[in-house]
CSV table of C-alpha atoms and ligand atoms in Angstrom, one decimal:
chain,number,residue,atom,x,y,z
A,1,UNK,CA,12.4,-32.1,12.7
A,2,UNK,CA,13.5,-29.1,14.6
A,3,UNK,CA,10.8,-26.8,15.7
A,4,UNK,CA,12.3,-23.7,13.9
A,5,UNK,CA,12.5,-25.7,10.7
A,6,UNK,CA,8.9,-26.9,11.0
A,7,UNK,CA,7.6,-23.4,11.6
A,8,UNK,CA,9.7,-21.9,8.8
A,9,UNK,CA,8.4,-24.5,6.3
A,10,UNK,CA,4.8,-23.9,7.2
A,11,UNK,CA,5.4,-20.2,7.0
A,12,UNK,CA,7.0,-20.6,3.5
A,13,UNK,CA,4.0,-22.4,2.2
A,14,UNK,CA,1.7,-19.6,3.4
A,15,UNK,CA,4.0,-16.9,2.0
A,16,UNK,CA,4.2,-18.7,-1.3
A,17,UNK,CA,0.4,-18.1,-1.7
A,18,UNK,CA,0.8,-14.4,-1.0
A,19,UNK,CA,3.6,-13.3,-3.3
A,20,UNK,CA,4.8,-13.9,-6.8
A,21,UNK,CA,6.9,-16.9,-7.6
A,22,UNK,CA,9.8,-14.7,-8.8
A,23,UNK,CA,9.8,-12.8,-5.5
A,24,UNK,CA,9.5,-16.0,-3.6
A,25,UNK,CA,12.5,-17.6,-5.4
A,26,UNK,CA,14.5,-14.5,-5.1
A,27,UNK,CA,13.9,-13.6,-1.4
A,28,UNK,CA,12.8,-16.7,0.5
A,29,UNK,CA,14.3,-19.7,-1.1
A,30,UNK,CA,17.8,-19.0,0.2
A,31,UNK,CA,16.8,-18.3,3.8
A,32,UNK,CA,17.6,-20.9,6.5
A,33,UNK,CA,15.8,-21.1,9.9
A,34,UNK,CA,18.2,-20.9,12.8
A,35,UNK,CA,16.4,-21.0,16.1
A,36,UNK,CA,13.6,-19.6,18.1
A,37,UNK,CA,14.3,-16.7,20.4
A,38,UNK,CA,11.5,-16.0,22.9
A,39,UNK,CA,8.5,-16.0,20.6
A,40,UNK,CA,10.4,-15.0,17.5
A,41,UNK,CA,11.7,-17.2,14.8
A,42,UNK,CA,15.3,-16.3,13.8
A,43,UNK,CA,16.3,-17.0,10.2
A,44,UNK,CA,19.6,-16.4,8.4
A,45,UNK,CA,19.8,-14.6,5.1
A,46,UNK,CA,22.9,-14.9,2.9
A,47,UNK,CA,23.3,-11.2,2.4
A,48,UNK,CA,22.6,-7.9,4.0
A,49,UNK,CA,20.3,-6.9,1.1
A,50,UNK,CA,18.0,-9.7,1.9
A,51,UNK,CA,17.7,-8.6,5.4
A,52,UNK,CA,16.7,-5.1,4.4
A,53,UNK,CA,14.3,-6.3,1.8
A,54,UNK,CA,12.6,-8.8,4.0
A,55,UNK,CA,12.2,-6.3,6.8
A,56,UNK,CA,11.0,-3.6,4.6
A,57,UNK,CA,9.0,-5.2,1.8
A,58,UNK,CA,7.9,-8.6,3.1
A,59,UNK,CA,7.3,-8.0,6.8
A,60,UNK,CA,3.6,-7.7,6.3
A,61,UNK,CA,3.4,-10.9,4.3
A,62,UNK,CA,5.4,-12.6,7.0
A,63,UNK,CA,3.2,-11.3,9.8
A,64,UNK,CA,0.1,-12.3,7.9
A,65,UNK,CA,1.4,-15.7,7.1
A,66,UNK,CA,2.3,-16.2,10.8
A,67,UNK,CA,-1.2,-15.2,11.8
A,68,UNK,CA,-2.5,-18.0,9.6
A,69,UNK,CA,-0.4,-20.5,11.3
A,70,UNK,CA,-1.8,-20.2,14.7
A,71,UNK,CA,1.5,-20.5,16.5
A,72,UNK,CA,3.0,-18.8,19.4
A,73,UNK,CA,5.6,-17.3,17.1
A,74,UNK,CA,4.7,-13.7,16.5
A,75,UNK,CA,7.5,-12.4,14.4
A,76,UNK,CA,10.5,-13.4,12.3
A,77,UNK,CA,14.0,-11.9,12.9
A,78,UNK,CA,16.2,-11.9,9.8
A,79,UNK,CA,20.0,-11.9,10.5
A,80,UNK,CA,23.1,-12.3,8.4
A,81,UNK,CA,25.6,-15.2,9.0
A,82,UNK,CA,27.9,-13.0,11.0
A,83,UNK,CA,25.2,-12.4,13.6
A,84,UNK,CA,24.6,-16.1,14.2
A,85,UNK,CA,26.7,-16.2,17.4
A,86,UNK,CA,24.3,-13.7,19.1
A,87,UNK,CA,21.7,-16.5,19.2
A,88,UNK,CA,23.9,-19.2,20.6
A,89,UNK,CA,22.2,-19.4,24.0
A,90,UNK,CA,18.6,-18.3,23.4
A,91,UNK,CA,15.6,-20.1,24.7
A,92,UNK,CA,12.2,-20.3,23.1
A,93,UNK,CA,9.4,-19.0,25.3
A,94,UNK,CA,6.1,-20.6,24.5
A,95,UNK,CA,2.6,-19.7,25.3
A,96,UNK,CA,3.1,-16.0,25.6
A,97,UNK,CA,-0.3,-14.4,26.0
A,98,UNK,CA,-1.5,-13.2,22.7
A,99,UNK,CA,-1.2,-9.5,22.5
A,100,UNK,CA,-3.8,-7.5,20.6
A,101,UNK,CA,-1.3,-5.1,19.3
A,102,UNK,CA,0.3,-8.0,17.4
A,103,UNK,CA,-2.8,-8.1,15.2
A,104,UNK,CA,-2.0,-4.8,13.6
A,105,UNK,CA,0.8,-3.8,11.4
A,106,UNK,CA,2.5,-0.9,13.2
A,107,UNK,CA,3.3,0.7,9.8
A,108,UNK,CA,-0.4,1.0,8.9
A,109,UNK,CA,-1.4,4.1,10.8
A,110,UNK,CA,-3.3,7.2,10.0
A,111,UNK,CA,-0.1,9.1,9.9
A,112,UNK,CA,1.4,7.0,7.2
A,113,UNK,CA,-1.8,7.1,5.1
A,114,UNK,CA,-1.8,9.7,2.3
A,115,UNK,CA,-5.2,11.3,1.9
A,116,UNK,CA,-6.6,12.3,-1.5
A,117,UNK,CA,-9.9,12.6,-3.2
A,118,UNK,CA,-9.9,8.8,-3.7
A,119,UNK,CA,-10.0,8.0,-0.1
A,120,UNK,CA,-10.8,11.1,2.0
A,121,UNK,CA,-14.3,10.0,3.0
A,122,UNK,CA,-13.2,6.6,4.1
A,123,UNK,CA,-10.3,8.2,6.0
A,124,UNK,CA,-12.5,10.7,7.8
A,125,UNK,CA,-15.0,8.0,8.7
A,126,UNK,CA,-12.2,5.7,10.0
A,127,UNK,CA,-10.8,8.4,12.1
A,128,UNK,CA,-14.2,9.1,13.6
A,129,UNK,CA,-14.7,5.5,14.4
A,130,UNK,CA,-11.2,5.2,15.9
A,131,UNK,CA,-11.9,8.2,18.2
A,132,UNK,CA,-15.3,7.0,19.3
A,133,UNK,CA,-15.8,3.3,18.5
A,134,UNK,CA,-19.3,2.0,18.5
A,135,UNK,CA,-21.1,5.3,18.5
A,136,UNK,CA,-20.8,7.1,15.2
A,137,UNK,CA,-20.7,4.8,12.2
A,138,UNK,CA,-21.7,1.2,13.0
A,139,UNK,CA,-20.9,-0.8,11.1
A,140,UNK,CA,-18.3,1.0,9.0
A,141,UNK,CA,-18.2,-0.7,5.7
A,142,UNK,CA,-15.3,0.1,3.4
A,143,UNK,CA,-15.2,-1.2,-0.1
A,144,UNK,CA,-13.0,-0.9,-3.2
A,145,UNK,CA,-10.6,-2.6,-5.5
A,146,UNK,CA,-7.4,-4.5,-4.5
A,147,UNK,CA,-4.4,-2.5,-3.2
A,148,UNK,CA,-6.3,0.7,-2.6
A,149,UNK,CA,-5.8,0.9,1.2
A,150,UNK,CA,-8.7,-0.9,2.9
A,151,UNK,CA,-6.6,-3.1,5.1
A,152,UNK,CA,-4.3,-0.2,5.9
A,153,UNK,CA,-7.3,1.9,7.1
A,154,UNK,CA,-8.6,-1.0,9.2
A,155,UNK,CA,-5.2,-1.4,10.8
A,156,UNK,CA,-5.0,2.3,11.4
A,157,UNK,CA,-8.2,2.2,13.3
A,158,UNK,CA,-7.0,-0.8,15.3
A,159,UNK,CA,-3.7,0.8,16.1
A,160,UNK,CA,-5.4,4.0,17.2
A,161,UNK,CA,-7.9,2.3,19.5
A,162,UNK,CA,-5.2,0.2,21.1
A,163,UNK,CA,-3.0,3.2,21.6
A,164,UNK,CA,-5.9,4.9,23.4
A,165,UNK,CA,-6.8,1.9,25.3
A,166,UNK,CA,-4.4,-1.0,25.3
A,167,UNK,CA,-6.9,-3.2,27.1
A,168,UNK,CA,-9.6,-2.9,24.5
A,169,UNK,CA,-10.9,-6.3,23.4
A,170,UNK,CA,-10.2,-6.1,19.7
A,171,UNK,CA,-10.1,-8.7,17.0
A,172,UNK,CA,-9.0,-8.3,13.4
A,173,UNK,CA,-9.5,-11.3,11.2
A,174,UNK,CA,-9.4,-11.9,7.5
A,175,UNK,CA,-12.5,-13.6,6.3
A,176,UNK,CA,-10.5,-16.6,5.6
A,177,UNK,CA,-9.4,-16.8,9.2
A,178,UNK,CA,-13.0,-16.3,10.3
A,179,UNK,CA,-14.1,-19.1,8.1
A,180,UNK,CA,-11.4,-21.4,9.4
A,181,UNK,CA,-12.2,-20.5,13.0
A,182,UNK,CA,-15.8,-21.4,12.4
A,183,UNK,CA,-15.1,-24.6,10.6
A,184,UNK,CA,-12.8,-25.6,13.4
A,185,UNK,CA,-15.6,-24.9,15.9
A,186,UNK,CA,-18.1,-27.2,14.3
A,187,UNK,CA,-15.7,-30.0,13.4
A,188,UNK,CA,-16.9,-32.0,16.4
A,189,UNK,CA,-20.4,-31.8,17.6
A,190,UNK,CA,-22.5,-28.7,17.9
A,191,UNK,CA,-22.3,-28.1,21.7
A,192,UNK,CA,-18.6,-28.8,22.0
A,193,UNK,CA,-16.2,-26.8,23.9
A,194,UNK,CA,-14.7,-25.5,20.6
A,195,UNK,CA,-18.1,-24.1,19.6
A,196,UNK,CA,-18.4,-22.2,22.8
A,197,UNK,CA,-14.9,-20.9,22.3
A,198,UNK,CA,-15.8,-19.5,18.9
A,199,UNK,CA,-18.9,-17.8,20.3
A,200,UNK,CA,-17.0,-16.4,23.2
A,201,UNK,CA,-14.1,-15.2,21.2
A,202,UNK,CA,-16.2,-13.1,18.8
A,203,UNK,CA,-19.2,-12.1,20.9
A,204,UNK,CA,-17.1,-10.6,23.8
A,205,UNK,CA,-15.3,-8.1,21.6
A,206,UNK,CA,-15.4,-4.4,21.8
A,207,UNK,CA,-14.3,-3.9,18.2
A,208,UNK,CA,-14.5,-6.5,15.5
A,209,UNK,CA,-12.7,-6.1,12.1
A,210,UNK,CA,-13.5,-8.4,9.3
A,211,UNK,CA,-11.4,-7.9,6.2
A,212,UNK,CA,-12.3,-9.0,2.7
A,213,UNK,CA,-15.8,-10.2,3.4
A,214,UNK,CA,-16.4,-11.1,-0.3
A,215,UNK,CA,-14.6,-14.3,0.5
A,216,UNK,CA,-17.7,-15.5,2.3
A,217,UNK,CA,-18.9,-16.6,-1.1
A,218,UNK,CA,-20.2,-20.2,-0.8
A,219,UNK,CA,-19.8,-20.4,3.0
A,220,UNK,CA,-23.4,-20.5,4.1
A,221,UNK,CA,-22.6,-21.9,7.5
A,222,UNK,CA,-20.1,-19.1,8.3
A,223,UNK,CA,-22.6,-16.5,7.0
A,224,UNK,CA,-25.0,-17.7,9.5
A,225,UNK,CA,-22.4,-17.5,12.3
A,226,UNK,CA,-21.5,-14.0,11.1
A,227,UNK,CA,-25.1,-13.0,11.2
A,228,UNK,CA,-25.4,-13.9,14.9
A,229,UNK,CA,-22.0,-12.5,15.8
A,230,UNK,CA,-23.0,-9.3,14.1
A,231,UNK,CA,-26.3,-9.0,15.9
A,232,UNK,CA,-24.7,-9.7,19.3
A,233,UNK,CA,-22.1,-7.0,18.8
A,234,UNK,CA,-24.4,-4.5,17.2
A,235,UNK,CA,-27.0,-4.8,19.8
A,236,UNK,CA,-24.6,-4.1,22.6
A,237,UNK,CA,-23.1,-1.1,20.7
A,238,UNK,CA,-19.8,-2.7,19.8
A,239,UNK,CA,-18.0,-1.4,16.8
A,240,UNK,CA,-17.9,-3.5,13.6
A,241,UNK,CA,-15.6,-2.6,10.7
A,242,UNK,CA,-15.9,-4.6,7.5
A,243,UNK,CA,-14.1,-4.4,4.2
A,244,UNK,CA,-15.0,-5.8,0.8
A,245,UNK,CA,-14.0,-5.5,-2.8
A,246,UNK,CA,-17.5,-4.3,-3.7
A,247,UNK,CA,-20.6,-2.5,-2.3
A,248,UNK,CA,-22.8,-4.6,0.0
A,249,UNK,CA,-25.6,-4.5,-2.6
A,250,UNK,CA,-23.3,-6.4,-5.0
A,251,UNK,CA,-22.5,-9.2,-2.5
A,252,UNK,CA,-25.4,-11.0,-4.1
A,253,UNK,CA,-24.3,-14.4,-2.8
A,254,UNK,CA,-24.9,-13.2,0.7
A,255,UNK,CA,-28.3,-13.6,2.4
A,256,UNK,CA,-30.3,-10.5,2.1
A,257,UNK,CA,-30.4,-10.1,5.9
A,258,UNK,CA,-26.7,-9.9,6.1
A,259,UNK,CA,-26.4,-7.5,3.2
A,260,UNK,CA,-28.9,-5.2,4.8
A,261,UNK,CA,-27.1,-5.4,8.2
A,262,UNK,CA,-23.9,-4.3,6.5
A,263,UNK,CA,-25.6,-1.2,5.2
A,264,UNK,CA,-27.1,0.0,8.4
A,265,UNK,CA,-24.1,2.1,9.3
A,266,UNK,CA,-21.8,4.0,7.0
A,267,UNK,CA,-20.7,2.6,3.7
A,268,UNK,CA,-17.9,4.3,1.9
A,269,UNK,CA,-15.5,3.5,-0.9
A,270,UNK,CA,-11.8,3.9,-1.7
A,271,UNK,CA,-11.1,4.4,-5.4
A,272,UNK,CA,-8.1,4.7,-7.6
A,273,UNK,CA,-5.8,7.5,-6.5
A,274,UNK,CA,-5.3,10.4,-8.9
A,275,UNK,CA,-1.8,11.5,-10.0
A,276,UNK,CA,-1.4,14.0,-7.2
A,277,UNK,CA,-2.1,11.3,-4.6
A,278,UNK,CA,0.2,8.8,-6.3
A,279,UNK,CA,3.0,11.4,-6.2
A,280,UNK,CA,2.4,12.1,-2.6
A,281,UNK,CA,2.5,8.4,-1.7
A,282,UNK,CA,5.7,7.9,-3.5
A,283,UNK,CA,7.3,10.9,-1.9
A,284,UNK,CA,6.2,9.8,1.5
A,285,UNK,CA,7.4,6.2,1.0
A,286,UNK,CA,10.8,7.4,-0.4
A,287,UNK,CA,11.2,9.7,2.5
A,288,UNK,CA,10.4,7.1,5.1
A,289,UNK,CA,12.9,4.8,3.5
A,290,UNK,CA,15.5,7.5,3.4
A,291,UNK,CA,15.8,7.0,-0.3
A,292,UNK,CA,17.1,9.7,-2.5
A,293,UNK,CA,15.1,10.0,-5.7
A,294,UNK,CA,14.6,13.0,-7.9
A,295,UNK,CA,11.3,14.7,-8.2
A,296,UNK,CA,11.2,14.0,-11.9
A,297,UNK,CA,11.5,10.3,-11.4
A,298,UNK,CA,8.8,10.3,-8.8
A,299,UNK,CA,6.5,11.9,-11.4
A,300,UNK,CA,7.7,9.4,-14.0
A,301,UNK,CA,6.8,6.4,-11.8
A,302,UNK,CA,3.5,8.0,-10.6
A,303,UNK,CA,2.5,8.6,-14.2
A,304,UNK,CA,3.4,5.1,-15.4
A,305,UNK,CA,1.9,3.1,-12.5
A,306,UNK,CA,-1.7,4.0,-12.1
A,307,UNK,CA,-3.2,0.6,-11.3
A,308,UNK,CA,-3.1,0.6,-7.5
A,309,UNK,CA,-1.1,1.6,-4.5
A,310,UNK,CA,0.4,-1.8,-3.8
A,311,UNK,CA,1.9,-1.8,-7.3
A,312,UNK,CA,3.1,1.7,-6.8
A,313,UNK,CA,4.9,0.8,-3.7
A,314,UNK,CA,6.2,-2.4,-5.4
A,315,UNK,CA,7.6,-0.3,-8.2
A,316,UNK,CA,9.4,2.1,-5.8
A,317,UNK,CA,10.8,-0.9,-3.8
A,318,UNK,CA,12.2,-2.3,-7.0
A,319,UNK,CA,14.0,0.9,-7.8
A,320,UNK,CA,15.4,1.0,-4.3
A,321,UNK,CA,16.5,-2.6,-4.5
A,322,UNK,CA,18.1,-2.0,-7.9
A,323,UNK,CA,20.0,1.0,-6.5
A,324,UNK,CA,21.2,-1.0,-3.4
A,325,UNK,CA,22.3,-3.9,-5.6
A,326,UNK,CA,24.5,-1.6,-7.8
A,327,UNK,CA,25.5,0.7,-5.0
A,328,UNK,CA,23.8,3.7,-6.6
A,329,UNK,CA,23.5,6.5,-4.0
A,330,UNK,CA,20.4,8.1,-5.3
A,331,UNK,CA,18.1,7.5,-8.2
A,332,UNK,CA,18.6,10.5,-10.5
A,333,UNK,CA,18.5,9.1,-14.0
A,334,UNK,CA,15.6,7.9,-15.9
A,335,UNK,CA,17.6,4.9,-17.1
A,336,UNK,CA,17.9,3.5,-13.6
A,337,UNK,CA,14.2,3.6,-13.2
A,338,UNK,CA,13.5,2.2,-16.7
A,339,UNK,CA,15.8,-0.7,-16.1
A,340,UNK,CA,14.6,-1.5,-12.6
A,341,UNK,CA,11.0,-1.4,-13.8
A,342,UNK,CA,11.4,-3.0,-17.2
A,343,UNK,CA,8.9,-5.7,-16.4
A,344,UNK,CA,6.3,-3.3,-14.9
A,345,UNK,CA,6.1,-0.5,-17.4
A,346,UNK,CA,6.2,-0.3,-21.1
A,347,UNK,CA,9.4,1.5,-21.6
A,348,UNK,CA,9.5,1.1,-25.3
A,349,UNK,CA,6.4,3.1,-26.1
A,350,UNK,CA,6.9,6.4,-24.5
A,351,UNK,CA,3.6,7.0,-22.9
A,352,UNK,CA,3.3,10.7,-22.6
A,353,UNK,CA,5.0,12.2,-19.5
A,354,UNK,CA,6.3,15.5,-18.3
A,355,UNK,CA,9.7,14.1,-18.9
A,356,UNK,CA,9.0,13.4,-22.5
A,357,UNK,CA,7.8,17.0,-23.0
A,358,UNK,CA,10.9,18.5,-21.3
A,359,UNK,CA,13.1,16.2,-23.4
A,360,UNK,CA,11.5,17.3,-26.6
A,361,UNK,CA,11.7,21.0,-25.6
A,362,UNK,CA,15.3,20.5,-24.7
A,363,UNK,CA,16.1,18.9,-28.0
A,364,UNK,CA,14.3,21.5,-30.0
A,365,UNK,CA,15.9,24.5,-28.4
A,366,UNK,CA,19.2,22.8,-27.8
A,367,UNK,CA,19.1,23.6,-24.1
A,368,UNK,CA,20.0,20.9,-21.5
A,369,UNK,CA,17.1,19.4,-19.7
A,370,UNK,CA,18.4,20.4,-16.3
A,371,UNK,CA,18.4,24.0,-17.4
A,372,UNK,CA,14.8,23.8,-18.6
A,373,UNK,CA,13.7,22.7,-15.2
A,374,UNK,CA,16.3,24.8,-13.4
A,375,UNK,CA,16.4,28.3,-12.2
A,376,UNK,CA,18.5,30.2,-14.8
A,377,UNK,CA,17.1,33.5,-15.9
A,378,UNK,CA,18.6,33.8,-19.4
A,379,UNK,CA,16.0,34.9,-21.8
A,380,UNK,CA,16.2,31.9,-24.2
A,381,UNK,CA,16.2,29.4,-21.3
A,382,UNK,CA,13.2,31.1,-19.6
A,383,UNK,CA,11.3,31.0,-22.9
A,384,UNK,CA,12.0,27.3,-23.4
A,385,UNK,CA,10.9,26.7,-19.8
A,386,UNK,CA,7.7,28.6,-20.4
A,387,UNK,CA,7.0,26.6,-23.5
A,388,UNK,CA,7.6,23.3,-21.7
A,389,UNK,CA,5.2,24.4,-18.9
A,390,UNK,CA,2.6,25.5,-21.4
A,391,UNK,CA,2.8,22.1,-23.2
A,392,UNK,CA,2.7,20.1,-20.0
A,393,UNK,CA,-0.5,21.8,-19.1
A,394,UNK,CA,-1.9,21.6,-22.6
A,395,UNK,CA,-1.0,18.0,-23.4
A,396,UNK,CA,-1.2,16.3,-20.1
A,397,UNK,CA,-3.8,18.4,-18.3
A,398,UNK,CA,-2.0,17.9,-15.0
A,399,UNK,CA,-3.0,20.0,-12.1
A,400,UNK,CA,-1.3,23.4,-12.0
A,401,UNK,CA,0.2,22.7,-8.6
A,402,UNK,CA,1.7,19.5,-9.8
A,403,UNK,CA,3.3,21.3,-12.7
A,404,UNK,CA,4.5,24.1,-10.4
A,405,UNK,CA,6.3,21.7,-8.2
A,406,UNK,CA,7.9,19.8,-11.1
A,407,UNK,CA,9.4,23.0,-12.4
A,408,UNK,CA,10.4,24.1,-9.0
A,409,UNK,CA,8.0,26.9,-8.3
A,410,UNK,CA,6.6,27.1,-4.8
A,411,UNK,CA,3.2,28.1,-5.8
A,412,UNK,CA,1.3,27.8,-9.0
A,413,UNK,CA,0.5,31.4,-9.7
A,414,UNK,CA,3.6,31.5,-11.9
A,415,UNK,CA,2.2,28.5,-13.8
A,416,UNK,CA,-1.1,30.3,-14.5
A,417,UNK,CA,0.8,33.4,-15.6
A,418,UNK,CA,3.0,31.4,-17.9
A,419,UNK,CA,0.2,29.4,-19.4
A,420,UNK,CA,-1.8,32.5,-20.2
A,421,UNK,CA,1.2,34.3,-21.6
A,422,UNK,CA,2.2,31.5,-24.0
A,423,UNK,CA,-1.4,30.9,-25.0
A,424,UNK,CA,-1.7,34.5,-25.9
A,425,UNK,CA,1.6,34.4,-27.9
A,426,UNK,CA,0.5,31.3,-29.7
A,427,UNK,CA,-2.5,33.2,-31.0
A,428,UNK,CA,-0.7,36.3,-31.9
A,429,UNK,CA,2.8,35.3,-32.8
A,430,UNK,CA,3.3,32.9,-35.8
A,431,UNK,CA,6.8,32.0,-34.8
A,432,UNK,CA,5.8,30.8,-31.3
A,433,UNK,CA,2.8,29.0,-32.8
A,434,UNK,CA,5.2,27.2,-35.1
A,435,UNK,CA,7.6,26.3,-32.4
A,436,UNK,CA,4.8,24.9,-30.3
A,437,UNK,CA,3.6,22.8,-33.2
A,438,UNK,CA,7.1,21.5,-33.9
A,439,UNK,CA,7.7,20.4,-30.3
A,440,UNK,CA,4.3,18.7,-30.1
A,441,UNK,CA,5.3,16.8,-33.2
A,442,UNK,CA,8.5,15.6,-31.6
A,443,UNK,CA,6.6,14.6,-28.4
A,444,UNK,CA,4.0,12.7,-30.4
A,445,UNK,CA,6.6,10.8,-32.3
A,446,UNK,CA,8.1,9.3,-29.2
B,1,ADP,P1,-6.3,-3.3,0.1
B,1,ADP,O1,-6.6,-3.9,1.5
B,1,ADP,O2,-7.4,-2.3,-0.3
B,1,ADP,O3,-6.1,-4.4,-0.9
B,1,ADP,P2,-3.9,-2.4,1.4
B,1,ADP,O4,-4.5,-1.7,2.5
B,1,ADP,O5,-3.3,-3.7,1.6
B,1,ADP,O6,-5.0,-2.5,0.2
B,1,ADP,O7,-2.9,-1.4,0.7
B,1,ADP,C1,-1.8,-1.9,-0.2
B,1,ADP,C2,-0.5,-1.2,0.1
B,1,ADP,O8,-0.7,0.2,-0.2
B,1,ADP,C3,-0.2,-1.2,1.6
B,1,ADP,O9,1.2,-1.4,1.8
B,1,ADP,C4,-0.6,0.2,2.1
B,1,ADP,O10,0.2,0.6,3.2
B,1,ADP,C5,-0.4,1.0,0.9
B,1,ADP,N1,-1.4,2.1,0.8
B,1,ADP,C6,-2.7,2.0,0.4
B,1,ADP,N2,-3.3,3.2,0.5
B,1,ADP,C7,-2.4,4.1,0.9
B,1,ADP,C8,-2.4,5.5,1.2
B,1,ADP,N3,-3.5,6.3,1.0
B,1,ADP,N4,-1.3,6.1,1.7
B,1,ADP,C9,-0.2,5.3,1.9
B,1,ADP,N5,-0.1,4.0,1.6
B,1,ADP,C10,-1.2,3.4,1.2
B,2,MG,MG1,-6.7,-5.9,2.1
């Protein structure tokens, strides 16, 4: 079999373990390997959309899958059939020295990371480590649920250190890779060449990243190896960064000595992002993808998808893809988002959102939605707008700044003023009180 085909098939089986079957069928099953150009695998996608999607959404998965394969191929180039001729005369180049910067995803940097209350401590600690590895927090132990940014933070540290010092001897491995490496090293007998290679590889590092250490469960041999690696690095002041889905104390399957080592530096967590952070993440991602999406829809997605950041990104990608597919210039109607995300959010039960409140207010006063969130100063419109603002604060308890931005006010002093004014009216004016009650009823029935 041709080399490109062999590598592509191996890559596919890795990728299949990383993404959903549906995405796999949709995005990977129709791709054909073409050739190898230098140390990159060139594959052909049937349509331009595939190319964009693979480059944007699945590039990480592809890179990670490649890393698992242990090949000289370090990237995949996706082309469309009309670009095939560009690759008529290319030659593969094998045995290119592995380059540390390949280990890190260039999109995972401090700049692309949105900081909020859920991750600010981990972020600050990571920056400190990146600026002065080995000296401040050693080891740095970051823990938290899936999709909350642990890997991103680790890569950001790696990218930063390599930018400062391209010669730094850095190694980033997933725990799986570390286990495989270790298993490989003891396959033969104990003092083999392989065994020495393993020791040398890890003990000569300046910075060592071990991702998802919870996967050491049941691997006692590797735990032992990690313990020695850890000690060697630690004693010589080399930086260690570890991530896990839980606090070291809860890694009960690890030997106590390893658990206590993990805690001798700084342990910090990443937790679920609040709505403000989710909004900021969506805004940043939409902006970086040059995708036009209305503020209201960003809020809608952020409200609906509160599980983790990976899902949040996935939801945005789906909306983008849907718009590309149907040549929609910009996402500005709630129906687009609802259709694109029909599998991800419950669109039948109207979970409460700002949108619902604005809709109900619009219906009640018979004023179009865009005027309620717009700038018109007519008395009746302003009043409806103020009621909507009041209800948003009252029923959703969103931060005032968030509400301010939604309704197009630069700062939230107007929101405070409005809230207090309507609250006062609700107490003193029976008509206003009745209107508020009626709209609440409409909202609650949705
Ligand atoms: P974990 O390793 O904790 O499972 P990842 O680091 O893989 O999570 O993050 C999942 C996805 O969410 C990645 O694409 C990452 O870039 C993105 N992400 C996570 N946290 C943030 C953040 N604070 N700002 C921007 N993107 C983030
Ligand atoms: Mg991770």
